[in-house]
């Protein structure tokens, strides 16, 4: 313990004594977090008078210990937390209550102040904006529901015995490690809170991915459940058949009307409204919220089917002509127009702008240099090698390294769909082709190419990139 004294020059003096000591728990677990101007502005912004308790929690940290920790703010910006070491130590103290001492012979008064040393720090967390890639993680968490994917009410049976059977067991991750979900109140049901505790993303991103999978929220319990892909497509076909029968426009399908029409034709089978709306949200764009109205998007349908074709065939490579035949065979007839209807256009150069642009890349059994010739390679000699963007790392450098592990050379056109989701722009504006958004994306990708790649002109005039990463 150390004493530090100070006194005044008044006729009646007061002596202050600082008594320094170490806390019982020293060194305690403290961390310094460097806040960006964006986050500070978020914190300083006054709360809405109608804000809930959840709304007032401006900053959240989500994810498992095995994940790269990310801080998420309420506007759904994500920041990777990177440890930065400093050359100096910072000591953290707390002050205890002052204690008045007895008066001494010179009529002075002694005041003692206890100061406790809590921690010594030589590192901080710096924040780097990131775009979390959570599709695989959300699927993993939804897989904890031991009922399996929803396939219709006729396949449902009571799962009470599953809860009892699971209550004393751990849920294990894909790598074999135990997961903290064993401590959840009901580990076989996927609540909104459980997802938020185990998935590293903000609410808007999380719910967008749930819609893309697709998953639906059960009305009674509020839990999330994944939809079986086969059941999902069967229900979409029923929706489209009803649309034709009722002469509704596919660009304005009211979820309530669709549900009522399907339920009346269900021959006693009970349909779930939340499932019907989840299918409409997965394959359409919401154009009205109250009542919910959706426009069917043929590209979303085609992309979903393309994912299923690749997955069912164990992610093998496909000749373009064979793949397009499989896609046309599974597409609903009224959505064929504009989707794989002109095979002559499917050269190797068209793959990065096609429905499989972020699902597969072009390969050929002949000279690979021809892929980067002026006209590319015709569909006769072009193969599709599956590579889902949703499975790639979320940090630009690491993703670039992964891409060059898959193949040693890429054109700018090929890399674009595999990198654009990492740029911090509005996704809907990007998909809609907004010129300023595209300009931002292109400038960012160009900067990454300069930083991480070497570019060489091919004989056909295209710049072909190889990695400069070790």
Tab-separated table of C-alpha atoms in Angstrom:
chain	number	residue	atom	x	y	z
A	1	UNK	CA	0.000	0.000	0.000
A	2	UNK	CA	1.249	3.494	-0.798
A	3	UNK	CA	0.235	6.796	0.819
A	4	UNK	CA	0.236	10.058	-1.154
A	5	UNK	CA	-0.250	13.279	0.838
A	6	UNK	CA	-1.307	16.808	-0.098
A	7	UNK	CA	-2.201	19.755	2.154
A	8	UNK	CA	-3.543	23.290	1.801
A	9	UNK	CA	-1.928	26.524	3.116
A	10	UNK	CA	-5.018	27.639	5.034
A	11	UNK	CA	-4.825	28.208	8.802
A	12	UNK	CA	-6.859	25.058	9.292
A	13	UNK	CA	-5.337	22.527	6.938
A	14	UNK	CA	-6.795	19.393	5.426
A	15	UNK	CA	-4.563	16.515	4.455
A	16	UNK	CA	-5.729	14.117	1.720
A	17	UNK	CA	-4.296	10.612	1.781
A	18	UNK	CA	-4.611	8.301	-1.236
A	19	UNK	CA	-4.201	4.705	-0.191
A	20	UNK	CA	-3.372	2.463	-3.148
A	21	UNK	CA	-4.016	-1.263	-2.996
A	22	UNK	CA	-4.666	-4.164	-5.343
A	23	UNK	CA	-8.199	-5.525	-5.722
A	24	UNK	CA	-8.922	-9.056	-4.553
A	25	UNK	CA	-9.548	-10.177	-8.116
A	26	UNK	CA	-6.492	-8.545	-9.718
A	27	UNK	CA	-5.911	-8.692	-12.609
A	28	UNK	CA	-9.582	-8.394	-13.491
A	29	UNK	CA	-10.887	-9.015	-17.025
A	30	UNK	CA	-11.194	-5.617	-18.654
A	31	UNK	CA	-10.863	-4.795	-22.352
A	32	UNK	CA	-10.620	-1.485	-24.179
A	33	UNK	CA	-12.757	-1.087	-27.274
A	34	UNK	CA	-11.962	1.605	-29.844
A	35	UNK	CA	-15.262	3.109	-31.028
A	36	UNK	CA	-15.544	4.393	-34.581
A	37	UNK	CA	-17.142	7.799	-35.343
A	38	UNK	CA	-20.152	5.930	-36.782
A	39	UNK	CA	-20.729	4.058	-33.528
A	40	UNK	CA	-20.208	7.173	-31.410
A	41	UNK	CA	-22.821	8.975	-33.501
A	42	UNK	CA	-25.157	6.021	-32.945
A	43	UNK	CA	-24.608	6.184	-29.187
A	44	UNK	CA	-25.103	9.951	-29.048
A	45	UNK	CA	-28.324	9.828	-31.015
A	46	UNK	CA	-31.335	10.423	-28.712
A	47	UNK	CA	-33.673	7.490	-28.227
A	48	UNK	CA	-37.109	7.498	-29.790
A	49	UNK	CA	-39.824	8.173	-27.224
A	50	UNK	CA	-41.476	4.908	-28.286
A	51	UNK	CA	-38.247	2.876	-28.116
A	52	UNK	CA	-38.389	-0.473	-26.369
A	53	UNK	CA	-35.726	-1.803	-24.018
A	54	UNK	CA	-34.252	-3.811	-26.901
A	55	UNK	CA	-34.124	-0.679	-29.067
A	56	UNK	CA	-32.083	1.116	-26.403
A	57	UNK	CA	-29.368	-1.555	-26.425
A	58	UNK	CA	-27.275	0.268	-28.971
A	59	UNK	CA	-24.383	-2.190	-29.230
A	60	UNK	CA	-24.340	-5.962	-29.211
A	61	UNK	CA	-21.582	-8.562	-29.408
A	62	UNK	CA	-22.724	-11.867	-30.873
A	63	UNK	CA	-21.232	-15.190	-31.904
A	64	UNK	CA	-19.428	-18.183	-30.442
A	65	UNK	CA	-15.967	-18.068	-28.889
A	66	UNK	CA	-14.726	-19.947	-31.956
A	67	UNK	CA	-16.000	-17.156	-34.246
A	68	UNK	CA	-14.183	-13.923	-34.939
A	69	UNK	CA	-16.005	-11.679	-32.480
A	70	UNK	CA	-18.101	-9.014	-34.142
A	71	UNK	CA	-19.811	-5.992	-32.730
A	72	UNK	CA	-23.209	-5.268	-34.238
A	73	UNK	CA	-24.982	-1.936	-33.890
A	74	UNK	CA	-28.712	-1.391	-34.201
A	75	UNK	CA	-28.476	-0.270	-37.823
A	76	UNK	CA	-27.038	-3.697	-38.635
A	77	UNK	CA	-23.498	-2.601	-39.289
A	78	UNK	CA	-20.979	-5.253	-38.305
A	79	UNK	CA	-17.419	-4.723	-37.134
A	80	UNK	CA	-14.679	-7.303	-36.734
A	81	UNK	CA	-12.818	-6.894	-33.432
A	82	UNK	CA	-9.050	-7.086	-33.992
A	83	UNK	CA	-6.568	-7.136	-31.094
A	84	UNK	CA	-3.944	-4.367	-31.242
A	85	UNK	CA	-0.990	-4.397	-28.817
A	86	UNK	CA	0.483	-1.173	-27.401
A	87	UNK	CA	3.978	-0.366	-26.091
A	88	UNK	CA	2.652	1.167	-22.854
A	89	UNK	CA	0.626	-0.198	-19.967
A	90	UNK	CA	-2.626	1.412	-18.895
A	91	UNK	CA	-3.623	0.919	-15.249
A	92	UNK	CA	-7.285	0.950	-14.271
A	93	UNK	CA	-8.232	2.125	-10.773
A	94	UNK	CA	-11.515	2.555	-8.931
A	95	UNK	CA	-12.101	4.896	-6.017
A	96	UNK	CA	-13.629	3.840	-2.718
A	97	UNK	CA	-15.600	6.082	-0.355
A	98	UNK	CA	-13.731	8.799	1.553
A	99	UNK	CA	-13.226	8.113	5.269
A	100	UNK	CA	-12.852	11.116	7.662
A	101	UNK	CA	-9.952	10.657	10.070
A	102	UNK	CA	-9.580	12.141	13.583
A	103	UNK	CA	-8.386	15.720	14.059
A	104	UNK	CA	-4.633	16.028	14.678
A	105	UNK	CA	-2.700	18.382	17.075
A	106	UNK	CA	-2.537	21.257	14.547
A	107	UNK	CA	-6.323	21.306	14.172
A	108	UNK	CA	-6.020	19.770	10.738
A	109	UNK	CA	-8.236	17.023	9.355
A	110	UNK	CA	-7.053	13.914	7.565
A	111	UNK	CA	-9.196	12.385	4.774
A	112	UNK	CA	-8.237	8.934	3.478
A	113	UNK	CA	-9.294	7.758	0.010
A	114	UNK	CA	-8.894	4.124	-0.980
A	115	UNK	CA	-7.831	3.524	-4.580
A	116	UNK	CA	-7.983	-0.035	-5.907
A	117	UNK	CA	-5.887	-1.267	-8.837
A	118	UNK	CA	-8.209	-3.349	-11.011
A	119	UNK	CA	-6.259	-4.193	-14.147
A	120	UNK	CA	-3.198	-3.491	-16.256
A	121	UNK	CA	-3.776	-3.364	-20.025
A	122	UNK	CA	-1.407	-3.326	-22.990
A	123	UNK	CA	-3.873	-4.105	-25.799
A	124	UNK	CA	-7.100	-2.772	-27.286
A	125	UNK	CA	-9.770	-3.975	-29.688
A	126	UNK	CA	-9.817	-2.108	-32.972
A	127	UNK	CA	-12.960	-2.306	-35.105
A	128	UNK	CA	-12.958	-3.076	-38.821
A	129	UNK	CA	-16.240	-2.977	-40.735
A	130	UNK	CA	-17.197	-6.370	-42.149
A	131	UNK	CA	-20.046	-8.175	-43.882
A	132	UNK	CA	-20.735	-11.341	-41.842
A	133	UNK	CA	-21.374	-14.489	-43.909
A	134	UNK	CA	-23.773	-16.445	-41.742
A	135	UNK	CA	-25.740	-18.698	-44.088
A	136	UNK	CA	-23.878	-21.880	-43.094
A	137	UNK	CA	-23.979	-20.995	-39.389
A	138	UNK	CA	-27.736	-20.330	-39.416
A	139	UNK	CA	-28.313	-23.690	-41.122
A	140	UNK	CA	-26.218	-25.353	-38.433
A	141	UNK	CA	-28.221	-23.787	-35.597
A	142	UNK	CA	-31.560	-24.615	-37.275
A	143	UNK	CA	-30.298	-28.178	-37.522
A	144	UNK	CA	-30.397	-28.464	-33.730
A	145	UNK	CA	-34.185	-28.863	-34.035
A	146	UNK	CA	-34.434	-32.644	-33.854
A	147	UNK	CA	-37.808	-32.666	-35.584
A	148	UNK	CA	-35.945	-32.016	-38.826
A	149	UNK	CA	-37.163	-29.819	-41.697
A	150	UNK	CA	-40.887	-29.111	-41.923
A	151	UNK	CA	-42.495	-31.288	-44.640
A	152	UNK	CA	-46.169	-30.543	-44.014
A	153	UNK	CA	-48.589	-31.064	-41.155
A	154	UNK	CA	-49.336	-34.656	-42.215
A	155	UNK	CA	-45.737	-35.615	-41.357
A	156	UNK	CA	-45.703	-33.871	-37.985
A	157	UNK	CA	-45.871	-35.898	-34.789
A	158	UNK	CA	-45.490	-35.004	-31.157
A	159	UNK	CA	-41.895	-34.350	-30.201
A	160	UNK	CA	-42.241	-34.367	-26.426
A	161	UNK	CA	-40.109	-37.504	-26.181
A	162	UNK	CA	-37.346	-35.731	-28.070
A	163	UNK	CA	-37.187	-33.012	-25.434
A	164	UNK	CA	-36.952	-35.560	-22.637
A	165	UNK	CA	-34.333	-37.570	-24.500
A	166	UNK	CA	-32.265	-34.470	-25.250
A	167	UNK	CA	-32.449	-32.767	-21.863
A	168	UNK	CA	-29.453	-34.590	-20.419
A	169	UNK	CA	-27.363	-34.615	-23.570
A	170	UNK	CA	-25.014	-32.132	-25.183
A	171	UNK	CA	-25.559	-30.781	-28.669
A	172	UNK	CA	-22.324	-31.113	-30.623
A	173	UNK	CA	-20.989	-28.950	-33.393
A	174	UNK	CA	-19.810	-30.229	-36.767
A	175	UNK	CA	-16.214	-30.276	-35.450
A	176	UNK	CA	-17.209	-32.500	-32.513
A	177	UNK	CA	-16.984	-29.813	-29.827
A	178	UNK	CA	-19.775	-29.343	-27.299
A	179	UNK	CA	-22.026	-26.362	-27.760
A	180	UNK	CA	-23.383	-24.113	-25.033
A	181	UNK	CA	-26.941	-24.722	-26.236
A	182	UNK	CA	-27.242	-27.604	-23.708
A	183	UNK	CA	-27.860	-24.867	-21.148
A	184	UNK	CA	-30.750	-23.370	-23.100
A	185	UNK	CA	-34.178	-23.834	-21.577
A	186	UNK	CA	-35.342	-25.919	-24.538
A	187	UNK	CA	-32.379	-26.856	-26.735
A	188	UNK	CA	-34.393	-28.737	-29.354
A	189	UNK	CA	-36.409	-25.646	-30.300
A	190	UNK	CA	-34.798	-22.746	-32.126
A	191	UNK	CA	-36.032	-19.514	-30.567
A	192	UNK	CA	-35.242	-16.029	-31.795
A	193	UNK	CA	-33.127	-15.479	-28.691
A	194	UNK	CA	-31.116	-18.663	-29.255
A	195	UNK	CA	-30.349	-17.645	-32.825
A	196	UNK	CA	-29.185	-14.213	-31.698
A	197	UNK	CA	-26.903	-15.739	-29.071
A	198	UNK	CA	-25.272	-18.179	-31.467
A	199	UNK	CA	-25.202	-16.325	-34.798
A	200	UNK	CA	-22.827	-13.460	-35.460
A	201	UNK	CA	-25.053	-10.903	-37.188
A	202	UNK	CA	-27.570	-8.164	-36.592
A	203	UNK	CA	-31.329	-8.632	-36.709
A	204	UNK	CA	-31.891	-7.435	-40.271
A	205	UNK	CA	-29.131	-9.634	-41.709
A	206	UNK	CA	-30.272	-12.615	-39.643
A	207	UNK	CA	-33.891	-12.384	-40.759
A	208	UNK	CA	-32.860	-11.897	-44.397
A	209	UNK	CA	-30.855	-15.127	-44.274
A	210	UNK	CA	-33.729	-16.974	-42.571
A	211	UNK	CA	-35.978	-15.895	-45.444
A	212	UNK	CA	-33.427	-17.045	-48.028
A	213	UNK	CA	-32.964	-20.535	-46.554
A	214	UNK	CA	-36.079	-20.506	-46.146
A	215	UNK	CA	-37.259	-20.888	-42.558
A	216	UNK	CA	-40.493	-19.812	-40.906
A	217	UNK	CA	-41.476	-18.753	-37.397
A	218	UNK	CA	-44.105	-20.954	-35.735
A	219	UNK	CA	-47.085	-18.858	-34.678
A	220	UNK	CA	-47.741	-20.505	-31.318
A	221	UNK	CA	-44.200	-20.793	-29.968
A	222	UNK	CA	-42.320	-18.153	-31.944
A	223	UNK	CA	-39.612	-20.737	-32.720
A	224	UNK	CA	-37.877	-21.007	-36.084
A	225	UNK	CA	-38.124	-24.076	-38.312
A	226	UNK	CA	-36.407	-24.824	-41.600
A	227	UNK	CA	-38.521	-25.812	-44.621
A	228	UNK	CA	-37.798	-29.036	-46.501
A	229	UNK	CA	-36.608	-28.098	-50.050
A	230	UNK	CA	-38.945	-30.582	-51.742
A	231	UNK	CA	-41.966	-29.410	-49.743
A	232	UNK	CA	-40.975	-25.797	-50.426
A	233	UNK	CA	-41.017	-26.331	-54.204
A	234	UNK	CA	-44.242	-28.369	-54.070
A	235	UNK	CA	-45.938	-25.534	-52.227
A	236	UNK	CA	-44.600	-22.979	-54.729
A	237	UNK	CA	-46.045	-25.040	-57.582
A	238	UNK	CA	-49.408	-25.082	-55.786
A	239	UNK	CA	-49.208	-21.307	-55.359
A	240	UNK	CA	-48.458	-20.806	-59.062
A	241	UNK	CA	-51.171	-23.252	-60.136
A	242	UNK	CA	-53.657	-21.347	-57.955
A	243	UNK	CA	-52.438	-18.071	-59.438
A	244	UNK	CA	-53.216	-19.348	-62.945
A	245	UNK	CA	-56.584	-20.796	-61.903
A	246	UNK	CA	-57.669	-17.580	-60.171
A	247	UNK	CA	-56.199	-15.435	-62.952
A	248	UNK	CA	-54.168	-13.456	-60.439
A	249	UNK	CA	-51.128	-11.505	-61.522
A	250	UNK	CA	-47.840	-13.157	-60.409
A	251	UNK	CA	-46.630	-9.624	-59.727
A	252	UNK	CA	-49.184	-9.013	-56.954
A	253	UNK	CA	-50.027	-12.078	-54.838
A	254	UNK	CA	-51.784	-11.320	-51.559
A	255	UNK	CA	-50.504	-13.793	-48.938
A	256	UNK	CA	-53.889	-13.981	-47.189
A	257	UNK	CA	-55.774	-14.656	-50.443
A	258	UNK	CA	-53.248	-17.310	-51.483
A	259	UNK	CA	-53.498	-19.053	-48.109
A	260	UNK	CA	-57.314	-19.065	-48.136
A	261	UNK	CA	-57.411	-20.430	-51.687
A	262	UNK	CA	-54.886	-23.179	-50.920
A	263	UNK	CA	-56.627	-24.108	-47.682
A	264	UNK	CA	-59.998	-24.479	-49.423
A	265	UNK	CA	-58.408	-26.905	-51.931
A	266	UNK	CA	-56.324	-28.818	-49.399
A	267	UNK	CA	-58.710	-31.805	-49.117
A	268	UNK	CA	-58.518	-31.807	-45.342
A	269	UNK	CA	-54.754	-31.261	-45.077
A	270	UNK	CA	-54.004	-28.380	-42.747
A	271	UNK	CA	-51.764	-25.700	-44.251
A	272	UNK	CA	-49.781	-23.260	-42.133
A	273	UNK	CA	-50.143	-19.589	-43.009
A	274	UNK	CA	-46.597	-18.747	-41.866
A	275	UNK	CA	-45.234	-21.423	-44.217
A	276	UNK	CA	-47.210	-20.058	-47.174
A	277	UNK	CA	-45.911	-16.539	-46.533
A	278	UNK	CA	-42.343	-17.864	-46.068
A	279	UNK	CA	-42.521	-19.456	-49.533
A	280	UNK	CA	-43.852	-16.232	-51.073
A	281	UNK	CA	-41.068	-14.250	-49.349
A	282	UNK	CA	-38.400	-16.698	-50.515
A	283	UNK	CA	-39.415	-16.640	-54.168
A	284	UNK	CA	-40.851	-13.159	-54.427
A	285	UNK	CA	-40.279	-9.554	-53.485
A	286	UNK	CA	-42.568	-7.905	-50.985
A	287	UNK	CA	-44.247	-4.904	-52.579
A	288	UNK	CA	-46.725	-4.196	-49.778
A	289	UNK	CA	-46.664	-4.946	-46.052
A	290	UNK	CA	-50.283	-4.579	-44.964
A	291	UNK	CA	-51.731	-6.798	-46.217
A	292	UNK	CA	-48.553	-8.644	-47.303
A	293	UNK	CA	-48.322	-8.725	-51.115
A	294	UNK	CA	-45.512	-10.364	-53.109
A	295	UNK	CA	-44.303	-10.349	-56.724
A	296	UNK	CA	-42.861	-13.721	-57.817
A	297	UNK	CA	-39.253	-13.383	-59.028
A	298	UNK	CA	-38.343	-16.008	-61.630
A	299	UNK	CA	-34.619	-15.466	-61.054
A	300	UNK	CA	-34.985	-16.304	-57.360
A	301	UNK	CA	-36.832	-19.479	-58.254
A	302	UNK	CA	-34.207	-20.465	-60.827
A	303	UNK	CA	-31.323	-19.786	-58.445
A	304	UNK	CA	-32.919	-21.850	-55.681
A	305	UNK	CA	-33.448	-24.758	-58.076
A	306	UNK	CA	-29.860	-24.448	-59.321
A	307	UNK	CA	-28.615	-24.759	-55.725
A	308	UNK	CA	-30.709	-27.900	-55.254
A	309	UNK	CA	-29.446	-29.438	-58.521
A	310	UNK	CA	-25.832	-28.970	-57.462
A	311	UNK	CA	-26.472	-30.178	-53.880
A	312	UNK	CA	-28.447	-33.300	-54.846
A	313	UNK	CA	-25.644	-34.392	-57.188
A	314	UNK	CA	-22.962	-34.047	-54.469
A	315	UNK	CA	-21.584	-30.810	-55.930
A	316	UNK	CA	-20.209	-32.442	-59.083
A	317	UNK	CA	-19.320	-30.466	-62.202
A	318	UNK	CA	-21.994	-30.296	-64.903
A	319	UNK	CA	-21.758	-29.814	-68.679
A	320	UNK	CA	-23.684	-26.609	-69.364
A	321	UNK	CA	-26.176	-28.279	-71.711
A	322	UNK	CA	-26.930	-31.025	-69.160
A	323	UNK	CA	-27.345	-28.508	-66.349
A	324	UNK	CA	-29.695	-26.301	-68.359
A	325	UNK	CA	-31.825	-29.319	-69.271
A	326	UNK	CA	-32.139	-30.209	-65.583
A	327	UNK	CA	-33.005	-26.610	-64.692
A	328	UNK	CA	-35.681	-26.305	-67.388
A	329	UNK	CA	-37.208	-29.624	-66.305
A	330	UNK	CA	-37.718	-28.376	-62.748
A	331	UNK	CA	-38.778	-24.773	-63.444
A	332	UNK	CA	-42.514	-24.008	-63.254
A	333	UNK	CA	-43.723	-23.530	-66.878
A	334	UNK	CA	-44.923	-19.933	-66.477
A	335	UNK	CA	-41.442	-18.907	-65.247
A	336	UNK	CA	-39.449	-20.384	-68.144
A	337	UNK	CA	-39.265	-17.130	-70.085
A	338	UNK	CA	-35.828	-15.571	-69.837
A	339	UNK	CA	-34.402	-18.433	-67.747
A	340	UNK	CA	-32.109	-20.838	-69.625
A	341	UNK	CA	-34.279	-20.561	-72.739
A	342	UNK	CA	-31.439	-19.699	-75.142
A	343	UNK	CA	-28.605	-22.186	-74.756
A	344	UNK	CA	-26.555	-20.540	-77.507
A	345	UNK	CA	-25.920	-17.586	-75.178
A	346	UNK	CA	-24.308	-19.779	-72.535
A	347	UNK	CA	-20.627	-19.462	-73.425
A	348	UNK	CA	-17.961	-19.444	-70.720
A	349	UNK	CA	-18.056	-15.622	-70.726
A	350	UNK	CA	-21.766	-15.555	-69.842
A	351	UNK	CA	-21.493	-17.648	-66.643
A	352	UNK	CA	-20.528	-14.715	-64.312
A	353	UNK	CA	-23.685	-12.817	-65.311
A	354	UNK	CA	-26.063	-15.808	-65.344
A	355	UNK	CA	-28.360	-17.308	-62.722
A	356	UNK	CA	-25.403	-19.343	-61.356
A	357	UNK	CA	-23.060	-16.346	-61.112
A	358	UNK	CA	-22.305	-16.856	-57.388
A	359	UNK	CA	-22.929	-20.625	-57.372
A	360	UNK	CA	-20.444	-21.942	-59.964
A	361	UNK	CA	-17.569	-20.954	-62.242
A	362	UNK	CA	-16.687	-22.061	-65.775
A	363	UNK	CA	-14.159	-24.801	-66.507
A	364	UNK	CA	-13.278	-26.702	-69.698
A	365	UNK	CA	-11.690	-30.058	-70.551
A	366	UNK	CA	-9.604	-28.391	-73.264
A	367	UNK	CA	-6.984	-25.622	-73.018
A	368	UNK	CA	-7.981	-23.439	-70.020
A	369	UNK	CA	-6.347	-20.398	-71.660
A	370	UNK	CA	-9.282	-20.332	-74.083
A	371	UNK	CA	-11.604	-19.359	-71.228
A	372	UNK	CA	-10.027	-15.900	-71.413
A	373	UNK	CA	-10.059	-15.529	-75.182
A	374	UNK	CA	-12.114	-12.802	-76.839
A	375	UNK	CA	-15.160	-15.047	-77.379
A	376	UNK	CA	-14.620	-17.540	-74.578
A	377	UNK	CA	-15.669	-21.171	-75.088
A	378	UNK	CA	-19.045	-22.297	-76.398
A	379	UNK	CA	-21.475	-24.169	-74.171
A	380	UNK	CA	-20.488	-27.469	-75.894
A	381	UNK	CA	-17.137	-27.466	-74.081
A	382	UNK	CA	-18.029	-25.480	-70.937
A	383	UNK	CA	-18.589	-27.109	-67.551
A	384	UNK	CA	-20.031	-25.613	-64.374
A	385	UNK	CA	-17.938	-26.258	-61.240
A	386	UNK	CA	-20.039	-25.581	-58.109
A	387	UNK	CA	-18.691	-23.004	-55.640
A	388	UNK	CA	-21.322	-21.377	-53.420
A	389	UNK	CA	-20.466	-17.847	-52.331
A	390	UNK	CA	-22.384	-18.391	-49.100
A	391	UNK	CA	-19.751	-20.922	-47.966
A	392	UNK	CA	-16.755	-18.595	-48.412
A	393	UNK	CA	-14.962	-16.614	-45.652
A	394	UNK	CA	-16.175	-13.090	-44.887
A	395	UNK	CA	-12.802	-11.283	-44.784
A	396	UNK	CA	-11.618	-10.022	-48.216
A	397	UNK	CA	-8.028	-11.253	-47.925
A	398	UNK	CA	-9.022	-14.701	-46.659
A	399	UNK	CA	-11.760	-15.060	-49.282
A	400	UNK	CA	-9.367	-14.078	-52.050
A	401	UNK	CA	-6.899	-16.678	-50.790
A	402	UNK	CA	-9.657	-19.308	-50.805
A	403	UNK	CA	-10.645	-18.442	-54.376
A	404	UNK	CA	-7.082	-18.828	-55.601
A	405	UNK	CA	-6.824	-22.137	-53.750
A	406	UNK	CA	-9.764	-23.326	-55.862
A	407	UNK	CA	-8.128	-22.249	-59.119
A	408	UNK	CA	-4.980	-20.291	-59.854
A	409	UNK	CA	-6.330	-17.709	-62.324
A	410	UNK	CA	-9.509	-15.643	-62.430
A	411	UNK	CA	-10.751	-12.864	-64.661
A	412	UNK	CA	-12.223	-9.660	-63.211
A	413	UNK	CA	-15.616	-10.746	-64.543
A	414	UNK	CA	-15.386	-14.086	-62.704
A	415	UNK	CA	-14.277	-12.555	-59.391
A	416	UNK	CA	-16.979	-9.866	-59.264
A	417	UNK	CA	-19.913	-12.049	-58.073
A	418	UNK	CA	-17.708	-13.723	-55.466
A	419	UNK	CA	-16.575	-10.422	-53.906
A	420	UNK	CA	-19.387	-7.882	-54.248
A	421	UNK	CA	-21.289	-9.077	-51.160
A	422	UNK	CA	-18.315	-8.018	-48.988
A	423	UNK	CA	-18.716	-4.352	-49.931
A	424	UNK	CA	-20.703	-2.232	-47.474
A	425	UNK	CA	-23.602	-1.183	-49.708
A	426	UNK	CA	-27.352	-1.662	-49.691
A	427	UNK	CA	-28.007	-5.141	-51.066
A	428	UNK	CA	-31.369	-4.311	-52.657
A	429	UNK	CA	-29.851	-1.331	-54.492
A	430	UNK	CA	-26.992	-3.537	-55.693
A	431	UNK	CA	-29.385	-6.191	-57.015
A	432	UNK	CA	-31.483	-3.445	-58.603
A	433	UNK	CA	-28.478	-2.163	-60.559
A	434	UNK	CA	-28.214	1.278	-58.938
A	435	UNK	CA	-25.351	3.060	-60.743
A	436	UNK	CA	-23.796	4.738	-57.668
A	437	UNK	CA	-23.925	1.483	-55.710
A	438	UNK	CA	-22.277	-0.396	-58.559
A	439	UNK	CA	-19.596	2.291	-58.798
A	440	UNK	CA	-18.803	1.891	-55.093
A	441	UNK	CA	-18.636	-1.887	-55.454
A	442	UNK	CA	-16.361	-1.703	-58.512
A	443	UNK	CA	-13.950	0.745	-56.870
A	444	UNK	CA	-13.680	-1.422	-53.756
A	445	UNK	CA	-13.095	-4.621	-55.740
A	446	UNK	CA	-10.498	-2.854	-57.903
A	447	UNK	CA	-8.641	-1.830	-54.736
A	448	UNK	CA	-8.655	-5.439	-53.481
A	449	UNK	CA	-7.354	-6.684	-56.834
A	450	UNK	CA	-4.440	-4.229	-56.686
A	451	UNK	CA	-3.684	-5.214	-53.094
A	452	UNK	CA	-4.026	-8.994	-53.285
A	453	UNK	CA	-3.510	-9.947	-56.962
A	454	UNK	CA	-1.245	-9.676	-59.983
A	455	UNK	CA	-2.895	-8.898	-63.300
A	456	UNK	CA	-1.630	-10.040	-66.697
A	457	UNK	CA	-3.244	-9.417	-70.082
A	458	UNK	CA	-4.363	-12.622	-71.802
A	459	UNK	CA	-3.957	-13.087	-75.590
A	460	UNK	CA	-7.672	-12.397	-75.872
A	461	UNK	CA	-7.313	-9.008	-74.179
A	462	UNK	CA	-8.820	-9.883	-70.784
A	463	UNK	CA	-6.839	-9.172	-67.625
A	464	UNK	CA	-6.288	-12.445	-65.783
A	465	UNK	CA	-5.411	-12.322	-62.084
A	466	UNK	CA	-3.207	-14.590	-59.991
A	467	UNK	CA	-2.574	-14.331	-56.259
A	468	UNK	CA	0.201	-12.322	-54.634
A	469	UNK	CA	-0.783	-13.741	-51.224
A	470	UNK	CA	1.463	-16.247	-49.494
